[in-house]
Short mmCIF file of N, CA and C in Angstrom, two decimals:
data_model
loop_
_atom_site.label_atom_id
_atom_site.label_comp_id
_atom_site.label_asym_id
_atom_site.label_seq_id
_atom_site.Cartn_x
_atom_site.Cartn_y
_atom_site.Cartn_z
N MET O 162 168.40 123.56 99.58
CA MET O 162 169.32 123.31 100.92
C MET O 162 169.65 121.96 101.05
N ASP O 163 171.19 121.67 101.13
CA ASP O 163 171.92 120.21 101.14
C ASP O 163 171.76 119.98 102.75
N THR O 164 171.99 118.53 102.81
CA THR O 164 172.17 118.24 104.01
C THR O 164 173.56 117.55 104.47
N HIS O 165 174.64 118.16 103.93
CA HIS O 165 175.95 118.34 104.09
C HIS O 165 176.29 118.75 105.73
N PRO O 166 177.08 118.19 106.28
CA PRO O 166 177.40 118.86 107.67
C PRO O 166 177.35 120.37 107.96
N LEU O 167 176.53 120.91 108.76
CA LEU O 167 175.99 122.28 108.79
C LEU O 167 177.17 122.76 109.89
N ARG O 168 177.86 123.91 109.40
CA ARG O 168 178.81 124.73 110.89
C ARG O 168 178.45 126.13 110.66
N ILE O 169 178.23 127.00 111.74
CA ILE O 169 177.96 128.32 111.41
C ILE O 169 178.69 128.66 112.49
N THR O 170 179.54 129.80 112.16
CA THR O 170 180.54 130.62 112.89
C THR O 170 180.08 131.91 112.87
N ALA O 171 179.98 132.16 114.14
CA ALA O 171 179.73 133.76 114.58
C ALA O 171 179.64 134.19 115.95
N HIS O 172 179.76 135.23 116.24
CA HIS O 172 179.55 135.73 117.84
C HIS O 172 180.43 134.95 118.64
N SER O 173 181.49 134.37 118.28
CA SER O 173 182.23 133.72 119.27
C SER O 173 181.71 132.10 119.62
N LEU O 174 180.99 131.84 118.41
CA LEU O 174 180.20 130.28 118.76
C LEU O 174 180.35 129.66 117.30
N LEU O 175 180.26 128.46 117.47
CA LEU O 175 180.21 127.59 116.27
C LEU O 175 179.22 126.62 116.66
N LEU O 176 178.24 126.82 115.65
CA LEU O 176 177.24 125.93 115.76
C LEU O 176 177.15 124.67 114.90
N ARG O 177 176.69 123.49 115.34
CA ARG O 177 177.01 122.61 114.16
C ARG O 177 176.09 121.30 114.47
N ASP O 178 176.00 120.53 113.41
CA ASP O 178 174.98 119.56 113.79
C ASP O 178 175.26 118.47 114.90
N TRP O 179 174.42 118.22 115.70
CA TRP O 179 174.11 117.02 116.44
C TRP O 179 175.12 115.77 116.03
N THR O 180 175.72 114.81 116.45
CA THR O 180 176.10 113.64 116.22
C THR O 180 175.67 112.48 117.19
N SER O 181 176.18 111.36 116.88
CA SER O 181 175.93 110.09 117.75
C SER O 181 176.71 110.26 119.22
N ASP O 182 177.60 111.08 118.89
CA ASP O 182 178.64 111.25 120.02
C ASP O 182 178.23 112.29 120.75
N ASP O 183 177.12 112.85 120.89
CA ASP O 183 176.59 113.43 121.63
C ASP O 183 175.12 113.28 122.37
N LEU O 184 175.09 111.97 122.36
CA LEU O 184 173.68 111.48 122.93
C LEU O 184 173.99 111.70 124.60
N ALA O 185 175.11 111.69 125.31
CA ALA O 185 175.29 111.67 126.58
C ALA O 185 175.16 113.19 126.73
N VAL O 186 175.74 114.05 126.01
CA VAL O 186 175.55 115.56 126.54
C VAL O 186 174.23 116.05 126.23
N MET O 187 173.37 115.47 125.25
CA MET O 187 172.15 115.90 124.89
C MET O 187 171.33 115.35 126.21
N GLN O 188 171.54 114.26 126.75
CA GLN O 188 170.72 113.94 127.69
C GLN O 188 170.91 114.72 129.06
N GLU O 189 172.21 115.26 129.45
CA GLU O 189 172.87 116.05 130.57
C GLU O 189 172.16 117.31 130.18
N LEU O 190 172.08 117.99 129.14
CA LEU O 190 171.48 119.36 128.75
C LEU O 190 169.81 119.34 128.75
N PHE O 191 169.33 118.40 128.23
CA PHE O 191 167.94 118.34 128.02
C PHE O 191 167.09 117.98 129.35
N ASP O 192 167.82 116.83 130.03
CA ASP O 192 166.85 116.35 131.36
C ASP O 192 167.45 117.27 132.29
N ASP O 193 166.44 118.37 132.31
CA ASP O 193 166.45 119.50 133.15
C ASP O 193 165.29 120.07 133.39
N PRO O 194 164.86 120.37 134.75
CA PRO O 194 163.52 120.87 135.20
C PRO O 194 163.24 122.22 134.21
N ASP O 195 164.03 122.95 134.24
CA ASP O 195 163.65 124.22 133.41
C ASP O 195 163.46 123.77 132.12
N VAL O 196 164.14 123.12 131.59
CA VAL O 196 163.79 122.74 129.94
C VAL O 196 162.46 121.72 129.93
N ALA O 197 162.22 121.32 130.95
CA ALA O 197 161.12 120.18 130.80
C ALA O 197 159.77 121.40 131.18
N TYR O 198 159.90 122.31 131.71
CA TYR O 198 158.70 123.41 131.83
C TYR O 198 158.75 124.27 130.87
N TRP O 199 159.68 124.97 130.17
CA TRP O 199 159.49 125.85 129.26
C TRP O 199 159.48 125.20 127.70
N THR O 200 159.98 123.84 127.55
CA THR O 200 159.72 123.24 126.00
C THR O 200 159.06 122.15 126.20
N PRO O 201 158.61 121.93 124.59
CA PRO O 201 157.89 120.70 124.50
C PRO O 201 158.69 119.33 124.61
N LEU O 202 159.83 119.55 124.94
CA LEU O 202 160.85 118.33 124.75
C LEU O 202 160.27 117.14 125.62
N GLU O 203 160.43 116.25 125.75
CA GLU O 203 160.30 114.77 126.71
C GLU O 203 160.68 114.90 127.72
N THR O 204 160.23 114.24 128.65
CA THR O 204 160.78 114.30 130.21
C THR O 204 160.34 113.13 130.70
N PRO O 205 161.05 112.31 131.34
CA PRO O 205 162.55 112.64 131.61
C PRO O 205 163.15 112.30 130.22
N PHE O 206 164.37 113.05 129.86
CA PHE O 206 165.46 112.86 128.75
C PHE O 206 166.54 111.96 129.00
N ASP O 207 165.88 110.66 128.50
CA ASP O 207 166.96 109.67 128.79
C ASP O 207 167.80 109.45 127.61
N GLN O 208 168.56 108.28 127.47
CA GLN O 208 169.66 107.77 126.58
C GLN O 208 168.59 107.37 125.24
N ALA O 209 167.56 106.69 125.67
CA ALA O 209 166.85 106.19 124.34
C ALA O 209 165.76 107.81 123.79
N THR O 210 165.44 108.53 124.64
CA THR O 210 164.81 109.46 124.08
C THR O 210 166.25 110.55 123.16
N ALA O 211 167.05 110.73 123.91
CA ALA O 211 168.47 111.28 122.90
C ALA O 211 168.40 110.87 121.49
N ARG O 212 168.34 109.23 121.63
CA ARG O 212 168.65 108.49 120.13
C ARG O 212 167.29 109.11 119.53
N CYS O 213 166.02 108.90 119.93
CA CYS O 213 164.95 109.40 119.01
C CYS O 213 164.83 110.73 118.84
N TYR O 214 165.56 111.77 119.65
CA TYR O 214 165.64 112.91 119.23
C TYR O 214 166.75 113.44 118.32
N LEU O 215 167.62 112.53 118.52
CA LEU O 215 168.85 112.80 117.20
C LEU O 215 168.26 112.23 115.92
N HIS O 216 167.82 110.98 115.85
CA HIS O 216 167.05 110.51 114.70
C HIS O 216 166.05 111.42 114.22
N ARG O 217 165.28 112.21 114.85
CA ARG O 217 164.05 113.42 114.27
C ARG O 217 164.57 114.36 114.03
N ALA O 218 165.64 114.96 114.56
CA ALA O 218 166.24 115.78 114.12
C ALA O 218 167.07 115.98 112.91
N HIS O 219 167.76 114.55 112.54
CA HIS O 219 168.36 114.38 111.35
C HIS O 219 167.36 114.24 110.22
N GLN O 220 166.02 113.75 110.55
CA GLN O 220 165.26 113.54 109.63
C GLN O 220 164.51 114.74 108.92
N ALA O 221 164.23 115.56 110.00
CA ALA O 221 163.72 116.82 109.88
C ALA O 221 164.67 117.78 109.03
N ARG O 222 166.08 117.59 109.36
CA ARG O 222 166.86 118.54 108.14
C ARG O 222 166.96 118.00 106.85
N ARG O 223 166.87 116.49 106.57
CA ARG O 223 166.98 115.73 105.40
C ARG O 223 165.37 116.08 104.62
N SER O 224 164.42 116.51 105.45
CA SER O 224 163.08 116.81 104.89
C SER O 224 162.96 118.40 104.58
N HIS O 225 163.97 118.84 105.01
CA HIS O 225 163.81 120.53 104.87
C HIS O 225 162.83 121.49 105.67
N LYS O 226 162.48 120.43 106.96
CA LYS O 226 161.27 121.08 107.71
C LYS O 226 162.24 121.79 108.82
N ARG O 227 163.29 121.23 109.73
CA ARG O 227 163.91 122.02 110.95
C ARG O 227 165.56 121.73 110.49
N ILE O 228 166.13 122.71 111.41
CA ILE O 228 167.69 122.40 111.49
C ILE O 228 167.69 122.56 113.17
N HIS O 229 168.30 121.30 113.77
CA HIS O 229 168.89 121.60 115.04
C HIS O 229 170.57 121.62 114.97
N LEU O 230 170.88 122.29 115.88
CA LEU O 230 172.04 122.84 115.93
C LEU O 230 172.93 122.83 117.42
N ALA O 231 173.85 122.28 117.64
CA ALA O 231 174.52 122.24 119.16
C ALA O 231 175.09 123.50 119.17
N ILE O 232 175.15 124.21 120.21
CA ILE O 232 175.72 125.58 120.52
C ILE O 232 177.10 124.99 121.16
N THR O 233 178.06 125.33 120.40
CA THR O 233 179.56 125.36 120.94
C THR O 233 180.54 126.46 120.59
N ALA O 234 181.36 126.45 121.59
CA ALA O 234 182.64 127.48 121.57
C ALA O 234 183.42 127.14 120.45
N ASP O 235 183.86 125.99 120.38
CA ASP O 235 184.98 125.33 119.63
C ASP O 235 184.63 124.32 118.31
N GLY O 236 183.06 124.03 118.45
CA GLY O 236 183.08 122.73 117.71
C GLY O 236 183.05 121.31 118.41
N GLN O 237 183.40 121.25 119.62
CA GLN O 237 183.43 120.28 120.27
C GLN O 237 182.37 120.23 121.00
N GLN O 238 182.37 120.54 122.31
CA GLN O 238 181.69 120.39 123.54
C GLN O 238 180.44 121.20 123.42
N ALA O 239 178.93 120.39 123.22
CA ALA O 239 177.72 120.87 123.24
C ALA O 239 177.23 121.91 124.41
N MET O 240 176.83 123.05 124.28
CA MET O 240 176.43 123.61 125.82
C MET O 240 174.83 124.06 125.44
N GLY O 241 174.19 123.51 124.31
CA GLY O 241 173.09 123.85 124.25
C GLY O 241 172.49 123.71 122.93
N GLU O 242 171.55 124.00 122.44
CA GLU O 242 170.81 123.89 120.99
C GLU O 242 170.17 125.10 120.70
N VAL O 243 170.29 125.50 119.41
CA VAL O 243 169.54 126.34 118.59
C VAL O 243 168.74 125.58 117.33
N GLN O 244 167.59 125.98 117.21
CA GLN O 244 166.84 125.40 115.90
C GLN O 244 166.07 126.27 115.12
N LEU O 245 166.08 125.91 113.99
CA LEU O 245 165.26 126.91 113.05
C LEU O 245 164.26 126.06 112.46
N ASN O 246 162.98 126.42 112.49
CA ASN O 246 162.04 126.04 111.69
C ASN O 246 161.99 126.72 110.56
N LEU O 247 162.09 125.65 109.26
CA LEU O 247 161.96 126.29 108.40
C LEU O 247 160.82 126.40 107.42
N THR O 248 159.71 125.92 108.12
CA THR O 248 158.27 126.12 107.53
C THR O 248 157.89 127.46 108.15
N THR O 249 157.81 127.39 109.27
CA THR O 249 157.33 128.78 110.24
C THR O 249 158.16 130.02 110.39
N GLY O 250 159.51 129.62 110.19
CA GLY O 250 160.63 130.72 110.34
C GLY O 250 160.68 130.73 111.93
N SER O 251 160.55 130.01 112.87
CA SER O 251 160.80 130.24 114.16
C SER O 251 161.89 129.86 114.62
N VAL O 252 162.11 130.42 115.49
CA VAL O 252 163.59 129.76 116.32
C VAL O 252 163.36 129.24 117.40
N GLY O 253 164.08 128.22 118.41
CA GLY O 253 163.94 128.07 119.56
C GLY O 253 165.47 127.78 119.93
N TYR O 254 165.88 127.57 121.25
CA TYR O 254 167.25 127.97 121.93
C TYR O 254 167.07 126.98 123.38
N ILE O 255 168.04 126.36 123.91
CA ILE O 255 168.04 125.91 125.19
C ILE O 255 169.53 125.90 125.64
N VAL O 256 169.87 126.40 126.49
CA VAL O 256 171.24 126.33 127.05
C VAL O 256 171.17 125.44 128.16
N GLY O 257 172.40 124.52 128.55
CA GLY O 257 172.29 123.72 129.46
C GLY O 257 172.53 124.79 130.99
N ALA O 258 172.02 124.02 132.23
CA ALA O 258 172.31 124.85 133.41
C ALA O 258 173.31 125.21 133.63
N ALA O 259 174.57 124.45 133.35
CA ALA O 259 175.76 124.66 133.91
C ALA O 259 176.56 125.56 132.93
N HIS O 260 175.64 126.25 131.77
CA HIS O 260 176.54 127.16 130.74
C HIS O 260 175.42 128.39 130.76
N ARG O 261 174.49 128.60 131.46
CA ARG O 261 173.72 129.49 131.64
C ARG O 261 174.31 130.89 132.30
N GLY O 262 173.90 132.22 131.89
CA GLY O 262 174.62 133.39 132.33
C GLY O 262 176.12 134.07 131.77
N GLN O 263 176.30 133.09 130.30
CA GLN O 263 177.37 133.39 129.49
C GLN O 263 176.98 134.08 128.14
N GLY O 264 175.91 134.46 128.17
CA GLY O 264 175.21 135.20 126.88
C GLY O 264 175.18 134.17 125.77
N LEU O 265 175.27 132.65 126.03
CA LEU O 265 175.16 131.97 124.75
C LEU O 265 173.83 131.74 124.23
N ALA O 266 172.59 131.94 124.61
CA ALA O 266 171.42 131.99 124.08
C ALA O 266 171.40 132.97 123.16
N ALA O 267 171.62 134.38 123.56
CA ALA O 267 171.61 135.56 122.77
C ALA O 267 172.62 135.22 121.60
N ARG O 268 173.88 134.92 121.91
CA ARG O 268 174.54 134.67 120.55
C ARG O 268 174.28 133.92 119.81
N ALA O 269 173.72 132.59 120.24
CA ALA O 269 173.03 131.59 119.53
C ALA O 269 172.17 131.97 118.39
N LEU O 270 171.27 132.85 119.06
CA LEU O 270 169.96 133.36 118.66
C LEU O 270 170.37 134.17 117.37
N ARG O 271 171.37 135.14 117.94
CA ARG O 271 171.76 135.92 116.96
C ARG O 271 172.29 135.17 115.33
N THR O 272 173.13 134.44 115.96
CA THR O 272 173.88 133.68 114.96
C THR O 272 172.78 132.87 113.76
N MET O 273 171.92 132.20 114.30
CA MET O 273 171.00 131.45 113.80
C MET O 273 169.87 132.05 112.97
N THR O 274 169.40 133.48 113.62
CA THR O 274 168.70 134.65 112.96
C THR O 274 169.38 135.06 111.83
N GLU O 275 170.74 135.60 111.74
CA GLU O 275 171.38 136.20 110.60
C GLU O 275 171.56 134.85 109.45
N TYR O 276 171.65 133.63 110.26
CA TYR O 276 171.83 132.52 109.02
C TYR O 276 170.13 132.43 108.35
N ALA O 277 169.45 132.52 109.01
CA ALA O 277 167.70 132.49 108.67
C ALA O 277 167.52 133.65 107.75
N HIS O 278 168.07 134.75 107.69
CA HIS O 278 168.04 135.66 106.84
C HIS O 278 168.99 135.58 105.78
N LEU O 279 170.11 135.50 105.60
CA LEU O 279 171.11 135.75 104.79
C LEU O 279 171.22 134.34 103.89
N ALA O 280 171.20 133.16 104.63
CA ALA O 280 171.49 131.92 103.79
C ALA O 280 170.10 131.15 103.56
N VAL O 281 169.34 131.49 104.09
CA VAL O 281 167.95 130.77 104.01
C VAL O 281 166.91 131.71 103.07
N GLY O 282 167.14 132.90 103.35
CA GLY O 282 166.31 134.05 102.83
C GLY O 282 164.93 134.16 103.53
N LEU O 283 164.54 133.87 104.59
CA LEU O 283 163.68 134.51 105.49
C LEU O 283 163.58 136.00 105.73
N THR O 284 162.50 136.52 105.36
CA THR O 284 162.27 137.94 105.78
C THR O 284 161.83 138.29 106.95
N ARG O 285 161.55 137.46 107.75
CA ARG O 285 161.23 137.50 109.01
C ARG O 285 161.57 136.19 110.01
N VAL O 286 162.08 136.42 110.91
CA VAL O 286 162.35 135.35 112.06
C VAL O 286 161.34 135.56 113.37
N ILE O 287 160.81 134.66 113.77
CA ILE O 287 159.91 134.61 114.88
C ILE O 287 160.39 133.80 116.15
N LEU O 288 160.22 134.17 117.33
CA LEU O 288 160.08 133.63 118.50
C LEU O 288 158.79 133.29 119.18
N GLU O 289 158.62 132.40 119.77
CA GLU O 289 157.42 132.20 120.71
C GLU O 289 157.32 131.95 122.11
N ILE O 290 157.10 132.86 123.12
CA ILE O 290 157.76 133.10 124.34
C ILE O 290 156.60 133.00 125.22
N GLU O 291 156.68 132.63 126.34
CA GLU O 291 155.54 132.49 127.15
C GLU O 291 155.71 133.95 128.02
N PRO O 292 154.61 134.63 128.61
CA PRO O 292 154.82 136.18 128.95
C PRO O 292 155.48 135.98 130.17
N ASP O 293 155.61 134.98 131.06
CA ASP O 293 156.31 135.12 132.20
C ASP O 293 157.60 134.35 132.10
N ASN O 294 158.16 134.10 130.77
CA ASN O 294 159.36 133.50 130.84
C ASN O 294 160.57 134.61 130.57
N TYR O 295 160.77 135.51 131.50
CA TYR O 295 161.29 136.70 131.66
C TYR O 295 163.00 136.46 131.22
N PRO O 296 163.65 135.39 131.29
CA PRO O 296 165.10 135.08 130.74
C PRO O 296 164.82 135.03 129.46
N SER O 297 164.24 134.57 128.52
CA SER O 297 163.67 134.32 127.27
C SER O 297 163.36 135.51 126.73
N MET O 298 162.58 136.45 127.16
CA MET O 298 162.40 137.76 126.86
C MET O 298 163.57 138.75 126.74
N ALA O 299 164.63 138.47 127.58
CA ALA O 299 165.63 139.20 127.86
C ALA O 299 166.51 138.94 126.46
N VAL O 300 166.67 137.47 126.51
CA VAL O 300 167.40 137.38 125.36
C VAL O 300 166.80 137.39 124.25
N ALA O 301 165.62 137.47 123.71
CA ALA O 301 164.94 137.95 122.56
C ALA O 301 165.42 139.77 122.27
N ARG O 302 165.01 140.31 123.23
CA ARG O 302 165.43 141.69 123.47
C ARG O 302 166.90 142.00 122.96
N SER O 303 167.86 141.16 123.50
CA SER O 303 169.32 141.11 123.52
C SER O 303 169.73 141.10 121.98
N ALA O 304 168.86 140.02 121.54
CA ALA O 304 169.26 139.48 120.01
C ALA O 304 168.34 140.46 118.89
N GLY O 305 167.74 141.54 119.33
CA GLY O 305 167.22 142.32 118.52
C GLY O 305 165.93 142.08 117.83
N PHE O 306 164.94 141.36 118.82
CA PHE O 306 163.71 141.04 118.54
C PHE O 306 162.71 141.81 119.18
N ARG O 307 161.52 142.02 118.70
CA ARG O 307 160.62 142.90 119.19
C ARG O 307 159.31 142.12 119.30
N LEU O 308 158.69 142.40 120.38
CA LEU O 308 157.31 142.01 120.50
C LEU O 308 156.34 142.64 119.60
N THR O 309 155.63 141.68 118.99
CA THR O 309 154.66 142.28 117.86
C THR O 309 153.16 142.20 118.94
N ASP O 310 152.12 142.69 118.22
CA ASP O 310 150.87 142.77 118.48
C ASP O 310 149.87 141.58 117.95
N VAL O 311 150.57 140.65 117.58
CA VAL O 311 149.84 139.48 117.34
C VAL O 311 149.15 138.68 118.31
N LYS O 312 147.97 138.39 118.24
CA LYS O 312 147.14 137.74 119.33
C LYS O 312 148.22 136.48 119.99
N PRO O 313 148.21 136.44 121.40
CA PRO O 313 149.05 135.24 121.65
C PRO O 313 148.07 133.98 121.29
N VAL O 314 149.02 132.85 121.20
CA VAL O 314 148.16 131.73 120.81
C VAL O 314 148.35 130.55 121.99
N THR O 315 146.97 129.95 122.27
CA THR O 315 147.09 129.14 123.55
C THR O 315 147.59 128.08 123.19
N VAL O 316 148.26 127.61 124.13
CA VAL O 316 148.77 125.70 123.89
C VAL O 316 148.55 124.97 125.17
N THR O 317 148.24 123.98 124.85
CA THR O 317 148.16 122.90 125.88
C THR O 317 149.65 121.59 125.52
N ASP O 318 150.26 121.53 126.49
CA ASP O 318 151.40 120.56 126.40
C ASP O 318 151.60 120.07 127.58
N LYS O 319 151.73 118.72 127.88
CA LYS O 319 152.45 118.27 129.01
C LYS O 319 151.40 118.52 130.10
N GLU O 320 149.82 118.28 129.98
CA GLU O 320 148.99 118.89 131.12
C GLU O 320 149.15 120.32 131.77
N ARG O 321 149.82 121.12 130.71
CA ARG O 321 149.66 122.59 131.00
C ARG O 321 149.43 123.63 129.82
N THR O 322 148.50 124.61 130.23
CA THR O 322 148.00 125.35 129.25
C THR O 322 148.72 126.87 129.57
N TYR O 323 149.06 127.38 128.38
CA TYR O 323 149.85 128.66 128.62
C TYR O 323 149.79 129.34 127.16
N ASP O 324 149.99 130.81 127.20
CA ASP O 324 149.91 131.34 126.04
C ASP O 324 151.37 131.66 125.60
N LEU O 325 151.69 131.84 124.36
CA LEU O 325 152.73 132.24 123.92
C LEU O 325 152.37 133.51 122.96
N LEU O 326 153.50 134.52 123.25
CA LEU O 326 153.60 135.61 122.64
C LEU O 326 154.49 135.96 121.49
N THR O 327 154.36 136.39 120.22
CA THR O 327 155.26 136.33 119.06
C THR O 327 156.03 137.54 119.08
N TRP O 328 157.29 137.17 119.02
CA TRP O 328 158.46 138.34 118.92
C TRP O 328 159.15 138.35 117.33
N GLU O 329 159.30 139.13 117.04
CA GLU O 329 159.85 139.06 115.33
C GLU O 329 160.97 139.81 115.40
N HIS O 330 162.05 139.17 114.12
CA HIS O 330 163.00 140.09 113.99
C HIS O 330 162.81 140.31 112.16
N PRO O 331 162.86 141.48 111.74
CA PRO O 331 162.61 141.62 110.03
C PRO O 331 164.13 141.30 109.58
N ALA O 332 164.34 141.10 108.37
CA ALA O 332 165.48 140.95 107.50
C ALA O 332 166.09 142.46 107.80
N PRO O 333 167.35 142.61 107.74
CA PRO O 333 167.88 143.83 107.53
C PRO O 333 167.61 144.21 106.29
N ALA O 334 167.61 145.88 106.34
CA ALA O 334 167.24 146.43 104.73
C ALA O 334 168.38 146.27 103.90
N SER O 335 168.08 146.06 102.66
CA SER O 335 169.38 145.98 101.83
C SER O 335 170.12 147.34 101.43
#
C-alpha cells in the first residue's frame, strides 16, 4: 500500500485524507461530549491536539498501521472520520454532532468495509462497540455487521472501565 493521497468514493460519499486545512473542523467535530465519552480521543480536543492527531494519522498511514479518512459528500467539508486499523482489521467512525441523523456513519462504514475487503484484502472486518452504545450498534447492523459470540474485552480508558463487544463483517463470497 502506498501513501499517495487516498480518495474512496461510494454510497454518495467521498472519503479522503485529512489535511492541515482541516484542523479547525477536526477540532469542531472531535471536541464533543459524545465523542469524548465513546472514543479514546483526547479531550478537550483543541488546536494543538488536532495538529498532533493529524501528525499521528499521517504517521500511522506511512507505517501501514491505520488509515484515517475524513467523511465528506464532495471532497471538501469534513463531517466526520472513518478509520481502518490495518493490523487488527477494525474500523472506527465518528460523525460530528451537526451531521448526525443523515446516515453518514453507516455509509462511511459500508464504504470503508468494502475498501478493506476488496482493496486491502481483509477477509474479516470488525467493530468493537460498548453494549449500551445503541446508535453505534444500529450503524453496525445497517452496514451488515453481526454481533459475534467472542467474549467481551474489558477496557479502562479516561478513568472509565467498560466492555467492548465484537461485531464482524466477513468478506463477500467470491
